[in-house]
PDB file of C-alpha atoms in Angstrom:
ATOM      1  CA  MET A  20     131.320  39.709 185.272  1.00 54.00           C
ATOM      2  CA  PHE A  21     131.353  37.934 181.900  1.00 44.00           C
ATOM      3  CA  VAL A  22     127.531  37.684 181.838  1.00 47.00           C
ATOM      4  CA  LYS A  23     127.230  41.409 182.437  1.00 52.00           C
ATOM      5  CA  TRP A  24     129.741  42.220 179.701  1.00 45.00           C
ATOM      6  CA  TYR A  25     127.998  39.771 177.359  1.00 43.00           C
ATOM      7  CA  ARG A  26     124.604  41.394 177.900  1.00 49.00           C
ATOM      8  CA  GLN A  27     126.050  44.855 177.290  1.00 53.00           C
ATOM      9  CA  ASN A  28     127.866  43.893 174.107  1.00 54.00           C
ATOM     10  CA  ILE A  29     125.720  41.165 172.531  1.00 45.00           C
ATOM     11  CA  PHE A  30     124.164  43.514 169.979  1.00 44.00           C
ATOM     12  CA  LYS A  31     127.594  44.838 169.000  1.00 48.00           C
ATOM     13  CA  LEU A  32     128.812  41.267 168.508  1.00 41.00           C
ATOM     14  CA  VAL A  33     125.799  40.369 166.375  1.00 39.00           C
ATOM     15  CA  ALA A  34     126.251  43.491 164.253  1.00 43.00           C
ATOM     16  CA  TRP A  35     129.972  42.756 163.790  1.00 39.00           C
ATOM     17  CA  VAL A  36     129.404  39.139 162.750  1.00 39.00           C
ATOM     18  CA  GLY A  37     126.548  40.227 160.484  1.00 42.00           C
ATOM     19  CA  SER A  38     128.708  42.793 158.728  1.00 42.00           C
ATOM     20  CA  LEU A  39     131.385  40.155 158.127  1.00 39.00           C
ATOM     21  CA  PHE A  40     128.758  37.821 156.683  1.00 37.00           C
ATOM     22  CA  PHE A  41     127.442  40.360 154.195  1.00 39.00           C
ATOM     23  CA  LEU A  42     130.951  41.285 153.128  1.00 41.00           C
ATOM     24  CA  GLY A  43     131.590  37.602 152.461  1.00 44.00           C
ATOM     25  CA  CYS A  44     128.419  37.350 150.378  1.00 47.00           C
ATOM     26  CA  VAL A  45     129.983  39.437 147.626  1.00 61.00           C
ATOM     27  CA  THR A  46     131.285  36.466 145.671  1.00 88.00           C
ATOM     28  CA  TYR A  47     134.010  36.287 143.083  1.00 89.00           C
ATOM     29  CA  GLU A  48     131.458  35.545 140.349  1.00 92.00           C
ATOM     30  CA  GLN A  49     129.606  38.758 141.193  1.00 93.00           C
ATOM     31  CA  ARG A  50     132.803  40.782 141.051  1.00 93.00           C
ATOM     32  CA  VAL A  51     133.772  39.555 137.586  1.00 95.00           C
ATOM     33  CA  ALA A  52     130.253  39.353 136.117  1.00 96.00           C
ATOM     34  CA  ASP A  53     130.640  42.429 133.867  1.00 97.00           C
ATOM     35  CA  CYS A  54     133.978  41.230 132.489  1.00 97.00           C
ATOM     36  CA  ARG A  55     132.672  37.756 131.745  1.00 96.00           C
ATOM     37  CA  SER A  56     129.497  39.120 130.204  1.00 97.00           C
ATOM     38  CA  ALA A  57     131.521  41.277 127.807  1.00 97.00           C
ATOM     39  CA  TYR A  58     133.775  38.326 126.999  1.00 96.00           C
ATOM     40  CA  LEU A  59     130.857  35.973 126.298  1.00 96.00           C
ATOM     41  CA  ARG A  60     129.216  38.423 123.926  1.00 96.00           C
ATOM     42  CA  GLY A  61     132.523  38.808 122.091  1.00 97.00           C
ATOM     43  CA  ASP A  62     133.198  42.419 123.095  1.00 97.00           C
ATOM     44  CA  GLY A  63     136.966  42.409 123.467  1.00 97.00           C
ATOM     45  CA  VAL A  64     137.241  46.159 123.988  1.00 97.00           C
ATOM     46  CA  SER A  65     134.814  46.224 126.919  1.00 98.00           C
ATOM     47  CA  ALA A  66     136.152  42.981 128.405  1.00 97.00           C
ATOM     48  CA  SER A  67     139.732  44.233 128.422  1.00 97.00           C
ATOM     49  CA  GLN A  68     138.746  47.619 129.847  1.00 97.00           C
ATOM     50  CA  VAL A  69     136.686  46.084 132.662  1.00 98.00           C
ATOM     51  CA  SER A  70     139.487  43.627 133.392  1.00 97.00           C
ATOM     52  CA  GLU A  71     141.864  46.517 134.029  1.00 98.00           C
ATOM     53  CA  THR A  72     139.453  47.867 136.639  1.00 97.00           C
ATOM     54  CA  LEU A  73     139.346  44.425 138.272  1.00 97.00           C
ATOM     55  CA  VAL A  74     143.150  44.245 138.373  1.00 97.00           C
ATOM     56  CA  ALA A  75     143.399  47.690 139.965  1.00 97.00           C
ATOM     57  CA  ARG A  76     140.756  46.805 142.553  1.00 95.00           C
ATOM     58  CA  TYR A  77     141.438  43.164 143.396  1.00 95.00           C
ATOM     59  CA  ALA A  78     144.940  42.346 142.143  1.00 95.00           C
ATOM     60  CA  GLU A  79     147.034  45.351 143.036  1.00 93.00           C
ATOM     61  CA  SER A  80     149.683  42.976 144.385  1.00 93.00           C
ATOM     62  CA  ASP A  81     150.427  39.263 144.026  1.00 92.00           C
ATOM     63  CA  SER A  82     149.395  38.728 147.660  1.00 90.00           C
ATOM     64  CA  ASN A  83     145.765  39.736 147.063  1.00 92.00           C
ATOM     65  CA  LYS A  84     143.575  36.680 147.626  1.00 91.00           C
ATOM     66  CA  ASP A  85     142.023  36.754 144.144  1.00 93.00           C
ATOM     67  CA  ALA A  86     145.120  37.960 142.283  1.00 95.00           C
ATOM     68  CA  LEU A  87     145.613  34.657 140.453  1.00 95.00           C
ATOM     69  CA  LEU A  88     142.035  34.446 139.189  1.00 94.00           C
ATOM     70  CA  ILE A  89     141.840  38.141 138.308  1.00 96.00           C
ATOM     71  CA  CYS A  90     145.035  37.879 136.246  1.00 97.00           C
ATOM     72  CA  LEU A  91     143.550  34.908 134.403  1.00 96.00           C
ATOM     73  CA  GLU A  92     140.364  36.886 133.712  1.00 97.00           C
ATOM     74  CA  ALA A  93     142.421  39.815 132.412  1.00 98.00           C
ATOM     75  CA  ALA A  94     144.617  37.553 130.273  1.00 97.00           C
ATOM     76  CA  GLN A  95     141.554  35.973 128.690  1.00 97.00           C
ATOM     77  CA  ALA A  96     139.923  39.364 128.053  1.00 98.00           C
ATOM     78  CA  TRP A  97     143.061  40.809 126.473  1.00 98.00           C
ATOM     79  CA  ARG A  98     143.555  37.705 124.333  1.00 97.00           C
ATOM     80  CA  LEU A  99     140.023  38.163 122.951  1.00 97.00           C
ATOM     81  CA  GLN A 100     140.830  41.804 122.254  1.00 97.00           C
ATOM     82  CA  ALA A 101     144.112  40.767 120.596  1.00 97.00           C
ATOM     83  CA  MET A 102     142.400  38.209 118.381  1.00 97.00           C
ATOM     84  CA  GLN A 103     139.976  40.902 117.229  1.00 97.00           C
ATOM     85  CA  SER A 104     142.467  43.743 116.846  1.00 97.00           C
ATOM     86  CA  GLN A 105     145.493  41.644 115.781  1.00 96.00           C
ATOM     87  CA  ARG A 106     147.671  44.208 117.556  1.00 97.00           C
ATOM     88  CA  LEU A 107     150.897  42.875 119.006  1.00 97.00           C
ATOM     89  CA  GLU A 108     150.602  45.076 122.083  1.00 97.00           C
ATOM     90  CA  ASP A 109     147.305  43.402 122.972  1.00 98.00           C
ATOM     91  CA  PHE A 110     148.892  39.954 122.708  1.00 98.00           C
ATOM     92  CA  HIS A 111     151.738  41.222 124.897  1.00 98.00           C
ATOM     93  CA  ARG A 112     149.200  42.510 127.440  1.00 98.00           C
ATOM     94  CA  SER A 113     147.520  39.102 127.601  1.00 98.00           C
ATOM     95  CA  GLN A 114     150.913  37.435 127.882  1.00 98.00           C
ATOM     96  CA  SER A 115     151.986  39.678 130.751  1.00 98.00           C
ATOM     97  CA  TYR A 116     148.943  38.679 132.796  1.00 98.00           C
ATOM     98  CA  LEU A 117     149.484  34.984 132.057  1.00 97.00           C
ATOM     99  CA  THR A 118     153.120  35.286 133.118  1.00 97.00           C
ATOM    100  CA  ARG A 119     152.096  37.006 136.336  1.00 97.00           C
ATOM    101  CA  ALA A 120     149.386  34.392 136.987  1.00 96.00           C
ATOM    102  CA  GLU A 121     151.915  31.586 136.592  1.00 96.00           C
ATOM    103  CA  ARG A 122     154.309  33.354 138.953  1.00 95.00           C
ATOM    104  CA  ILE A 123     151.553  33.691 141.570  1.00 95.00           C
ATOM    105  CA  TYR A 124     150.544  30.054 141.105  1.00 94.00           C
ATOM    106  CA  SER A 125     154.130  28.845 141.581  1.00 92.00           C
ATOM    107  CA  ALA A 126     154.539  30.934 144.732  1.00 92.00           C
ATOM    108  CA  HIS A 127     151.307  29.576 146.194  1.00 89.00           C
ATOM    109  CA  GLN A 128     152.335  25.975 145.518  1.00 87.00           C
ATOM    110  CA  LYS A 129     155.540  26.518 147.468  1.00 84.00           C
ATOM    111  CA  SER A 130     153.724  27.990 150.465  1.00 79.00           C
ATOM    112  CA  ALA A 131     151.498  26.230 152.973  1.00 53.00           C
ATOM    113  CA  ARG A 132     148.296  24.746 151.495  1.00 52.00           C
ATOM    114  CA  ILE A 133     146.023  26.072 154.241  1.00 49.00           C
ATOM    115  CA  SER A 134     146.246  29.160 156.417  1.00 49.00           C
ATOM    116  CA  LEU A 135     144.465  28.438 159.705  1.00 45.00           C
ATOM    117  CA  SER A 136     143.789  32.098 160.398  1.00 49.00           C
ATOM    118  CA  ARG A 137     142.087  32.627 157.020  1.00 47.00           C
ATOM    119  CA  GLU A 138     140.286  29.291 157.354  1.00 48.00           C
ATOM    120  CA  GLY A 139     138.885  30.382 160.699  1.00 48.00           C
ATOM    121  CA  PHE A 140     137.829  33.760 159.323  1.00 45.00           C
ATOM    122  CA  SER A 141     135.971  32.034 156.483  1.00 45.00           C
ATOM    123  CA  LEU A 142     133.767  30.278 159.032  1.00 45.00           C
ATOM    124  CA  LEU A 143     132.317  33.684 159.856  1.00 47.00           C
ATOM    125  CA  THR A 144     132.010  34.736 156.224  1.00 46.00           C
ATOM    126  CA  THR A 145     132.270  32.368 153.280  1.00 51.00           C
ATOM    127  CA  PRO A 146     134.987  30.248 151.605  1.00 54.00           C
ATOM    128  CA  ASP A 147     135.280  33.159 149.165  1.00 63.00           C
ATOM    129  CA  SER A 148     137.403  34.921 151.802  1.00 64.00           C
ATOM    130  CA  LEU A 149     140.192  32.336 151.436  1.00 74.00           C
ATOM    131  CA  LEU A 150     143.295  32.925 149.363  1.00 78.00           C
ATOM    132  CA  TYR A 151     142.878  31.154 146.042  1.00 82.00           C
ATOM    133  CA  ARG A 152     145.979  29.021 145.359  1.00 82.00           C
ATOM    134  CA  GLY A 153     145.090  27.567 141.961  1.00 85.00           C
ATOM    135  CA  GLN A 154     144.671  24.104 140.488  1.00 87.00           C
ATOM    136  CA  GLY A 155     146.938  21.982 138.325  1.00 88.00           C
ATOM    137  CA  TYR A 156     144.625  22.194 135.321  1.00 89.00           C
ATOM    138  CA  GLU A 157     144.795  26.004 135.510  1.00 91.00           C
ATOM    139  CA  ALA A 158     148.599  25.888 135.344  1.00 93.00           C
ATOM    140  CA  ILE A 159     148.292  23.714 132.230  1.00 93.00           C
ATOM    141  CA  MET A 160     145.862  26.162 130.610  1.00 94.00           C
ATOM    142  CA  MET A 161     148.123  29.106 131.494  1.00 95.00           C
ATOM    143  CA  CYS A 162     150.885  27.461 129.501  1.00 96.00           C
ATOM    144  CA  VAL A 163     148.577  26.562 126.612  1.00 95.00           C
ATOM    145  CA  TYR A 164     147.523  30.197 126.159  1.00 96.00           C
ATOM    146  CA  GLN A 165     151.045  31.510 126.749  1.00 97.00           C
ATOM    147  CA  ALA A 166     152.274  29.207 123.991  1.00 96.00           C
ATOM    148  CA  LEU A 167     149.483  30.352 121.641  1.00 96.00           C
ATOM    149  CA  ASN A 168     150.316  33.991 122.347  1.00 97.00           C
ATOM    150  CA  ALA A 169     154.011  33.311 121.792  1.00 97.00           C
ATOM    151  CA  PHE A 170     153.325  31.648 118.436  1.00 96.00           C
ATOM    152  CA  GLN A 171     151.174  34.585 117.338  1.00 95.00           C
ATOM    153  CA  LEU A 172     153.927  36.975 118.410  1.00 96.00           C
ATOM    154  CA  GLY A 173     156.445  34.970 116.398  1.00 96.00           C
ATOM    155  CA  GLU A 174     158.370  33.984 119.546  1.00 96.00           C
ATOM    156  CA  ILE A 175     158.970  30.347 118.625  1.00 95.00           C
ATOM    157  CA  SER A 176     161.843  29.729 121.041  1.00 96.00           C
ATOM    158  CA  SER A 177     159.772  31.098 123.920  1.00 96.00           C
ATOM    159  CA  ALA A 178     156.845  28.894 122.886  1.00 96.00           C
ATOM    160  CA  ARG A 179     159.081  25.799 123.093  1.00 96.00           C
ATOM    161  CA  GLN A 180     160.145  26.698 126.647  1.00 96.00           C
ATOM    162  CA  ILE A 181     156.516  27.227 127.649  1.00 96.00           C
ATOM    163  CA  LEU A 182     155.529  23.827 126.230  1.00 95.00           C
ATOM    164  CA  ARG A 183     158.261  22.186 128.305  1.00 95.00           C
ATOM    165  CA  ARG A 184     156.749  23.799 131.434  1.00 94.00           C
ATOM    166  CA  LEU A 185     153.322  22.603 130.312  1.00 94.00           C
ATOM    167  CA  TYR A 186     154.598  19.015 130.194  1.00 94.00           C
ATOM    168  CA  ARG A 187     155.980  19.385 133.726  1.00 93.00           C
ATOM    169  CA  TYR A 188     152.630  20.665 135.001  1.00 92.00           C
ATOM    170  CA  GLN A 189     150.906  17.719 133.314  1.00 91.00           C
ATOM    171  CA  GLN A 190     153.220  15.281 135.069  1.00 91.00           C
ATOM    172  CA  GLU A 191     152.616  16.998 138.407  1.00 87.00           C
ATOM    173  CA  ALA A 192     148.844  16.847 137.875  1.00 85.00           C
ATOM    174  CA  VAL A 193     149.026  13.128 137.097  1.00 85.00           C
ATOM    175  CA  ALA A 194     151.103  12.529 140.244  1.00 84.00           C
ATOM    176  CA  ASP A 195     148.731  14.592 142.400  1.00 76.00           C
ATOM    177  CA  HIS A 196     145.721  12.629 141.166  1.00 68.00           C
ATOM    178  CA  ALA A 197     147.348   9.197 140.882  1.00 68.00           C
ATOM    179  CA  VAL A 198     144.890   7.589 143.323  1.00 65.00           C
ATOM    180  CA  GLN A 199     141.847   8.972 141.501  1.00 67.00           C
ATOM    181  CA  ILE A 200     143.278   7.945 138.119  1.00 62.00           C
ATOM    182  CA  ARG A 201     143.884   4.380 139.322  1.00 65.00           C
ATOM    183  CA  LYS A 202     140.340   4.194 140.679  1.00 69.00           C
ATOM    184  CA  ILE A 203     138.851   5.475 137.402  1.00 73.00           C
ATOM    185  CA  ARG A 204     140.853   2.941 135.386  1.00 70.00           C
ATOM    186  CA  SER A 205     139.854   0.156 137.772  1.00 73.00           C
ATOM    187  CA  ASP A 206     136.201   1.136 137.492  1.00 72.00           C
ATOM    188  CA  GLU A 207     136.488   1.186 133.700  1.00 76.00           C
ATOM    189  CA  ARG A 208     137.979  -2.324 133.665  1.00 76.00           C
ATOM    190  CA  LYS A 209     135.248  -3.601 135.973  1.00 72.00           C
ATOM    191  CA  SER A 210     132.581  -1.991 133.811  1.00 77.00           C
ATOM    192  CA  LYS A 211     134.001  -3.526 130.620  1.00 74.00           C
ATOM    193  CA  HIS A 212     134.280  -6.927 132.318  1.00 66.00           C
ATOM    194  CA  ALA A 213     130.665  -6.732 133.529  1.00 72.00           C
ATOM    195  CA  ALA A 214     129.510  -5.689 130.052  1.00 73.00           C
ATOM    196  CA  THR A 215     131.368  -8.640 128.482  1.00 74.00           C
ATOM    197  CA  ILE A 216     129.754 -11.080 130.928  1.00 71.00           C
ATOM    198  CA  GLN A 217     126.324  -9.590 130.278  1.00 72.00           C
ATOM    199  CA  ARG A 218     126.751  -9.904 126.499  1.00 75.00           C
ATOM    200  CA  ALA A 219     127.790 -13.553 126.915  1.00 68.00           C
ATOM    201  CA  ARG A 220     124.722 -14.212 129.047  1.00 72.00           C
ATOM    202  CA  ASP A 221     122.465 -12.497 126.526  1.00 73.00           C
ATOM    203  CA  GLU A 222     123.917 -14.590 123.702  1.00 71.00           C
ATOM    204  CA  MET A 223     123.395 -17.805 125.693  1.00 71.00           C
ATOM    205  CA  THR A 224     119.808 -16.820 126.494  1.00 73.00           C
ATOM    206  CA  SER A 225     119.015 -16.056 122.854  1.00 70.00           C
ATOM    207  CA  GLN A 226     120.278 -19.426 121.601  1.00 65.00           C
TER     208      GLN A 226
END
C-alpha cells in the first residue's frame, strides 16, 4: 500500500521539497541588498526609504523571524539620514527602531534558544528560515547608537540610562564567553612565554 502511494506521489513530494528549497535560497543579504547599497554610498534618503519597505514586508510584527535584524537595518539607515539632514524627527525615527530592536532582543533571550520545529524545517530549506535571536555584541551596539542618538537629541538623562544598560549587556557578554576568554588569555600567556624562551635562546646562540 505504501509503495503504491509513494509511486503515485513521489513527483509531488519532490516538487514540494524543491519549492521549499528555492524559497529558502532567498537569503537575508539578498533582501537587504538595496538598503545596504544605498547606505554604503552615503545616500541617507534612499536608505531610509528602502528600509521602510523592508520593515513593512519583513518586520510587520515583533514575531517575524527577521524583525530584529530589519529594525537594526532601518535604525542605521535613519541615523545616516539624520546625520545628513540634522532633523530631530529623523533621529527619533532611528531611535524608535533601536528601541524596538532592543525589545525584540530581550524577548528572544527570555524564550527558548532553539525551536525544534523551525530547526527541522530549516533542514529542508536553509538556516535562513530560523528565527534570528540576536547576539550579545548587537545588544551592546544597540545601546551605543541609542546613547549617541539621545545625546544628539539633547536627552542626557536618557543617555545615562542607556549607558547603564550597555554596561549590563557587556557583563552578560563576558559571562557568556567566559570559557573562550580564559582560553584566549591562556594562549596569550603561552605565546608570550614561548617568545621569551626563544629570545633567550637566540641571545645565548649569538654570544
